[in-house]
Tab-separated table of C-alpha atoms in Angstrom:
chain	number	residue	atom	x	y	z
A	1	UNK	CA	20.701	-73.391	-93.713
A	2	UNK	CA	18.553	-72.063	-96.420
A	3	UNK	CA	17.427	-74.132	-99.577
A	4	UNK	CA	16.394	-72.818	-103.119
A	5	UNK	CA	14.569	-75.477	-105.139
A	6	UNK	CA	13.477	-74.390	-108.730
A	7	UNK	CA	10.079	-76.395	-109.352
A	8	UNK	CA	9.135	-74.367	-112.902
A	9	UNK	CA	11.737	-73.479	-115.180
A	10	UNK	CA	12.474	-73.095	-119.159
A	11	UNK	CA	15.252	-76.086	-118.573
A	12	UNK	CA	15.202	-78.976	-116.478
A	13	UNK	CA	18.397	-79.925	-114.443
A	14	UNK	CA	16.930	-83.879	-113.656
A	15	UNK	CA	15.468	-86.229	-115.940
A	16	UNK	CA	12.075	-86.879	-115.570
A	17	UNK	CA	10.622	-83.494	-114.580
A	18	UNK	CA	9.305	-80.988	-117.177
A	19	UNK	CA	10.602	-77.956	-118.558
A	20	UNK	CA	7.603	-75.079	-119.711
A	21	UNK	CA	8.253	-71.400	-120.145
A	22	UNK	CA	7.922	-69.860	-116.836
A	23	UNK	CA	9.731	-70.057	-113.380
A	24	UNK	CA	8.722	-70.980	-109.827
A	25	UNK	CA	10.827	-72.120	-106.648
A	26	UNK	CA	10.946	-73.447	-103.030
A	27	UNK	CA	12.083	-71.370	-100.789
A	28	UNK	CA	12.977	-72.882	-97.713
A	29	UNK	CA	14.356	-70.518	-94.967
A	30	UNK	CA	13.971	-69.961	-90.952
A	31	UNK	CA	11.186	-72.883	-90.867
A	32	UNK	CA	9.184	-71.246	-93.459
A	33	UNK	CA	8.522	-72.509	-96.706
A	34	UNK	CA	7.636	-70.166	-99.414
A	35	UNK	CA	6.886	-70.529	-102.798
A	36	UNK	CA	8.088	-68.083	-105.166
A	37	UNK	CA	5.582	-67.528	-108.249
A	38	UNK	CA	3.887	-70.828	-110.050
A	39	UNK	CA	4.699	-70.872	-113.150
A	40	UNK	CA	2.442	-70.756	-116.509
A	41	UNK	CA	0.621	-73.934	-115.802
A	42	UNK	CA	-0.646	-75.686	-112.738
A	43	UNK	CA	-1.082	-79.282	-113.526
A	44	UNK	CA	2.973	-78.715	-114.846
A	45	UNK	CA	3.527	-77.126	-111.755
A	46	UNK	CA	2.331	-80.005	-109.786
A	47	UNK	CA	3.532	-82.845	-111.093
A	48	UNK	CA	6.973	-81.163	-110.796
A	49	UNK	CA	5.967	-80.771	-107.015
A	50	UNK	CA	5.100	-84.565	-106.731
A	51	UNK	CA	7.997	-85.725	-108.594
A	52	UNK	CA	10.985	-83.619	-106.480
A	53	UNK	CA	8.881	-84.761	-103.254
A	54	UNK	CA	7.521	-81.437	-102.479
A	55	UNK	CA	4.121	-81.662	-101.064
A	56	UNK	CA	1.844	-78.606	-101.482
A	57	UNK	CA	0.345	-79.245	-98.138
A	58	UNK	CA	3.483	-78.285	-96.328
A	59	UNK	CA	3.488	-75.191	-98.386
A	60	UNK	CA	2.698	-72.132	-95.874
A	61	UNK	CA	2.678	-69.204	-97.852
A	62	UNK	CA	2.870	-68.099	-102.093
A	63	UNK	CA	4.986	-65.048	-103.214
A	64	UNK	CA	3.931	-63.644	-106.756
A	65	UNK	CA	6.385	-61.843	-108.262
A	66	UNK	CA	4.775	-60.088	-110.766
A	67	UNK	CA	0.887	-60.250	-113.082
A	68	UNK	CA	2.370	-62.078	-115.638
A	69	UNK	CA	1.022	-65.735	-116.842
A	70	UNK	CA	4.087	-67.534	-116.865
A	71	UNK	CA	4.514	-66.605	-113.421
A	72	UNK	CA	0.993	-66.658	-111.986
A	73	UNK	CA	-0.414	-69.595	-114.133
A	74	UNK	CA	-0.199	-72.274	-111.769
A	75	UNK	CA	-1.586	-69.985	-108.952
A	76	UNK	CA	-5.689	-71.201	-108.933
A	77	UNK	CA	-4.581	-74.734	-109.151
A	78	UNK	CA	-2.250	-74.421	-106.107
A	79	UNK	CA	-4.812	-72.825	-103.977
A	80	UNK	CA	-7.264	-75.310	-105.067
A	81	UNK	CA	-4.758	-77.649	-103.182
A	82	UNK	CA	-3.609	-75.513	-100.175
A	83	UNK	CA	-5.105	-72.450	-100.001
A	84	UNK	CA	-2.268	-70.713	-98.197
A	85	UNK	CA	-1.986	-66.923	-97.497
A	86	UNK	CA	-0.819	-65.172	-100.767
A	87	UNK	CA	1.709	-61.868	-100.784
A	88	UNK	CA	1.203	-59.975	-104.341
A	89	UNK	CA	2.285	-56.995	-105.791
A	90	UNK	CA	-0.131	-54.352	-105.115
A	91	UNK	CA	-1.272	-53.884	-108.724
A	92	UNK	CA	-2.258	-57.548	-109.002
A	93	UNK	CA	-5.438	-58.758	-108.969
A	94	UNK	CA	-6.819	-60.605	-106.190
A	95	UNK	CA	-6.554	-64.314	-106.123
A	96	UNK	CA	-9.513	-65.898	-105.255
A	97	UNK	CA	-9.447	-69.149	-103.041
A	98	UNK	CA	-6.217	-67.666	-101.003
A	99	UNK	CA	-6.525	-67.965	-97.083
A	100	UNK	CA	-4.917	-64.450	-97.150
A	101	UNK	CA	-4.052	-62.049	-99.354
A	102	UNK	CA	-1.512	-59.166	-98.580
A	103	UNK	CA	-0.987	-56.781	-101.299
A	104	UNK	CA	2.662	-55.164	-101.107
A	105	UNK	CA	4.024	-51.696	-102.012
A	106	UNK	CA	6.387	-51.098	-100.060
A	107	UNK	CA	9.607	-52.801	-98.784
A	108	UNK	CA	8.134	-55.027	-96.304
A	109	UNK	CA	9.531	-57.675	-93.685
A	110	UNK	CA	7.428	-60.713	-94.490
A	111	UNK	CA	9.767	-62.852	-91.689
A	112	UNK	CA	12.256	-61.695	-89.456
A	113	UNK	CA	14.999	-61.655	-91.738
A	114	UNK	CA	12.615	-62.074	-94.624
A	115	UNK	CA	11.830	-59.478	-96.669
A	116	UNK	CA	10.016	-57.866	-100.190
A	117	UNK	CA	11.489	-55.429	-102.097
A	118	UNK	CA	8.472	-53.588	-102.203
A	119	UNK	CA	6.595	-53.540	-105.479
A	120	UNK	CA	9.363	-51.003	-107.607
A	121	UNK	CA	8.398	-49.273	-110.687
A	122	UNK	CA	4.674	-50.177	-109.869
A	123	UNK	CA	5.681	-53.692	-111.219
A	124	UNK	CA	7.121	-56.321	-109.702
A	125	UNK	CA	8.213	-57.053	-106.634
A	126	UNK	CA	11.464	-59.643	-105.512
A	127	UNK	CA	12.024	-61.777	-102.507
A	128	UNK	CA	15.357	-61.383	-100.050
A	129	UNK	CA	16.355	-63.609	-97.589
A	130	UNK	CA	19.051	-62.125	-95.316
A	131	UNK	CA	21.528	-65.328	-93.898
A	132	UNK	CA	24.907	-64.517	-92.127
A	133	UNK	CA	26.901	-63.991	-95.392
A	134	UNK	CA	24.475	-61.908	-96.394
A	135	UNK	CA	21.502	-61.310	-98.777
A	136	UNK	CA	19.850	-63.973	-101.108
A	137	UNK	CA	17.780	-62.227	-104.239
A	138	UNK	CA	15.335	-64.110	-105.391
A	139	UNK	CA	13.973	-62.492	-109.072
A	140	UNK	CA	10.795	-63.403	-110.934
A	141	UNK	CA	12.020	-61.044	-114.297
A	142	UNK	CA	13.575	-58.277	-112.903
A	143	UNK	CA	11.478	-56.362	-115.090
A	144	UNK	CA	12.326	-52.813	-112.812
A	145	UNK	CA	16.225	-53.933	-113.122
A	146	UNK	CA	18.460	-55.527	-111.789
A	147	UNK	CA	20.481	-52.336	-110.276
A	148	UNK	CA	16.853	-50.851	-109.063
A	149	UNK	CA	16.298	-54.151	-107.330
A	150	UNK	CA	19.730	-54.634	-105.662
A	151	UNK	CA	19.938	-51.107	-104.681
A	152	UNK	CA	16.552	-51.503	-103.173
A	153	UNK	CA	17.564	-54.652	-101.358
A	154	UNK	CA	20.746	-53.347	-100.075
A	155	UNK	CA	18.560	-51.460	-97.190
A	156	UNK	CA	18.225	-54.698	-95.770
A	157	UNK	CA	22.202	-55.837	-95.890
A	158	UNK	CA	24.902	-56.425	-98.500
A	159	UNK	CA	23.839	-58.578	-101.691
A	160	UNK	CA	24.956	-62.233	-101.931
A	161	UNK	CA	23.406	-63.985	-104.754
A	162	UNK	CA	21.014	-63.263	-107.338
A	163	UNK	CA	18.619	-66.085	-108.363
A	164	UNK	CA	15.905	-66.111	-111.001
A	165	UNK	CA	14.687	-64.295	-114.364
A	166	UNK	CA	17.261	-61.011	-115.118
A	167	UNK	CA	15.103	-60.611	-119.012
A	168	UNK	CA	17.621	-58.790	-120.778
A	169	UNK	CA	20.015	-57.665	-117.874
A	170	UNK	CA	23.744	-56.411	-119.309
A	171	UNK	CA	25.250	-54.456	-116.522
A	172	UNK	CA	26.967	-57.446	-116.166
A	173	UNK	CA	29.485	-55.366	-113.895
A	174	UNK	CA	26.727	-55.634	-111.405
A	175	UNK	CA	27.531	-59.218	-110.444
A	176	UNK	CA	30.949	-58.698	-109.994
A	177	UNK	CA	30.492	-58.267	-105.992
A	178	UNK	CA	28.462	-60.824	-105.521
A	179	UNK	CA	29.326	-64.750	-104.320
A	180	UNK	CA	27.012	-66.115	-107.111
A	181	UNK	CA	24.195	-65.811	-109.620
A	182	UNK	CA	21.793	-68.385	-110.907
A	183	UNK	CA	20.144	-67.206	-113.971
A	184	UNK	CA	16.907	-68.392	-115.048
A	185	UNK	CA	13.925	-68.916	-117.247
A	186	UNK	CA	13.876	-65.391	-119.379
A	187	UNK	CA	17.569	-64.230	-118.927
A	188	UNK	CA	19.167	-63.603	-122.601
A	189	UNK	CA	22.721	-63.464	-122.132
A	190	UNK	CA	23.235	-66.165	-119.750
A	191	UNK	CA	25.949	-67.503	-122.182
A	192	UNK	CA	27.532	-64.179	-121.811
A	193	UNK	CA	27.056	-64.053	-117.548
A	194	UNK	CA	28.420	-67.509	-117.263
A	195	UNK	CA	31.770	-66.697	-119.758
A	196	UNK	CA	32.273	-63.481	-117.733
A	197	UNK	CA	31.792	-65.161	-114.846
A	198	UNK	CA	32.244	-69.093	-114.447
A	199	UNK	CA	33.200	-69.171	-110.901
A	200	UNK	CA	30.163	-67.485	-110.003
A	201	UNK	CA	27.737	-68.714	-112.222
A	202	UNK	CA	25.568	-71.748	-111.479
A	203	UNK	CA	22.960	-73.498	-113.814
A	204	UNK	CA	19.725	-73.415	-113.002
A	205	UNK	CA	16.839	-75.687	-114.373
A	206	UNK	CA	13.967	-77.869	-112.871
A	207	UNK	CA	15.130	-80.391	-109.662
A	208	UNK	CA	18.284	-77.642	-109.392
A	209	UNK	CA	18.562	-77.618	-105.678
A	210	UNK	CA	20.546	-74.561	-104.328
A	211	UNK	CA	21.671	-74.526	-100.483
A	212	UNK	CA	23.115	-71.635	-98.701
């Protein structure tokens, strides 16, 4: 089983934790626990941790996304914490305090059956998980596109789900082979993705806990 817990979001999906423009998630998948970006802020980012029971001490690794604050904000104050090994995007600055830093460019298998994207468009890169039914897409803002990205990911198996930031994504014909999207933090038309597509569609938010 894999689990998807968003941690850093625009929206909270449980009372008590807080919302703050930028995204970050738990990625929990073959024994390895991930987390994808940190947010804009760390002490948010944190106390989100503490509150959904996620301690940063059983974190193993950090996946940034992309150079942008909301997404890398929260970064120092992690590795303060844990300073776990770090995978960034090849035009990304080096974190300092990070047991390990891998800079990405390529497609790259992280896991077996865990891969990057590769860092498209000299931008940002996106996280896949391949499972049974097939590929889980984790997004940051899909800044290179959402039809660069999946097209990109499909080397690795057939796309399943999409899950994070799609900015101002309207190929909304895109989803229509896939088992389900979450849509996150920058996404515009979400209104639009969820009327096209309610079956599919599934809310995302701080606490949301996603299990494949």
């Amino acid at each position: 089983m894999m689990r998807i817990t968003i941690v850093y979001d625009n929206e909270v999906a449980k009372e008590g934790l807080r919302a703050d423009w930028g995204f970050s998630c738990l990625v929990e998948a073959y024994s390895n626990k991930i987390l994808f970006d940190t947010g804009a802020n760390g002490p948010i980012l944190l106390d989100n941790m503490k509150r959904l029971n996620i301690d940063p001490a059983t974190i193993e690794e950090i996946f940034i996304s992309h150079a942008h604050w909301d997404h890398t904000g929260g970064l120092s104050d992690f590795l303060k914490t844990n300073p776990v090994k770090v995978h960034i995007p090849s035009s990304y600055p080096e974190p300092h305090n990070a047991k390990e830093v891998i800079k990405v460019k390529e497609p790259l298998e992280i896991h077996e059956n865990i891969f990057s994207t590769g860092e498209l468009k000299g931008i940002e890169q996106s996280l896949v998980v391949k499972t049974k039914k097939g590929l889980i897409i984790i997004v940051g803002c899909s800044h290179p596109g959402v039809r660069d990205i999946l097209n990109t990911a499909s080397q690795f198996g057939k796309p399943l789900a999409l899950i994070g930031g799609l900015h101002g994504f309207r190929d909304f014909d895109l989803i229509r082979d896939l088992e389900f999207v979450c849509a996150t933090h920058c996404t515009q038309f979400k209104s639009e993705i969820k009327s096209l597509y309610p079956d599919k569609y599934i809310d995302g938010g701080v606490g949301k806990v996603i299990e494949i």
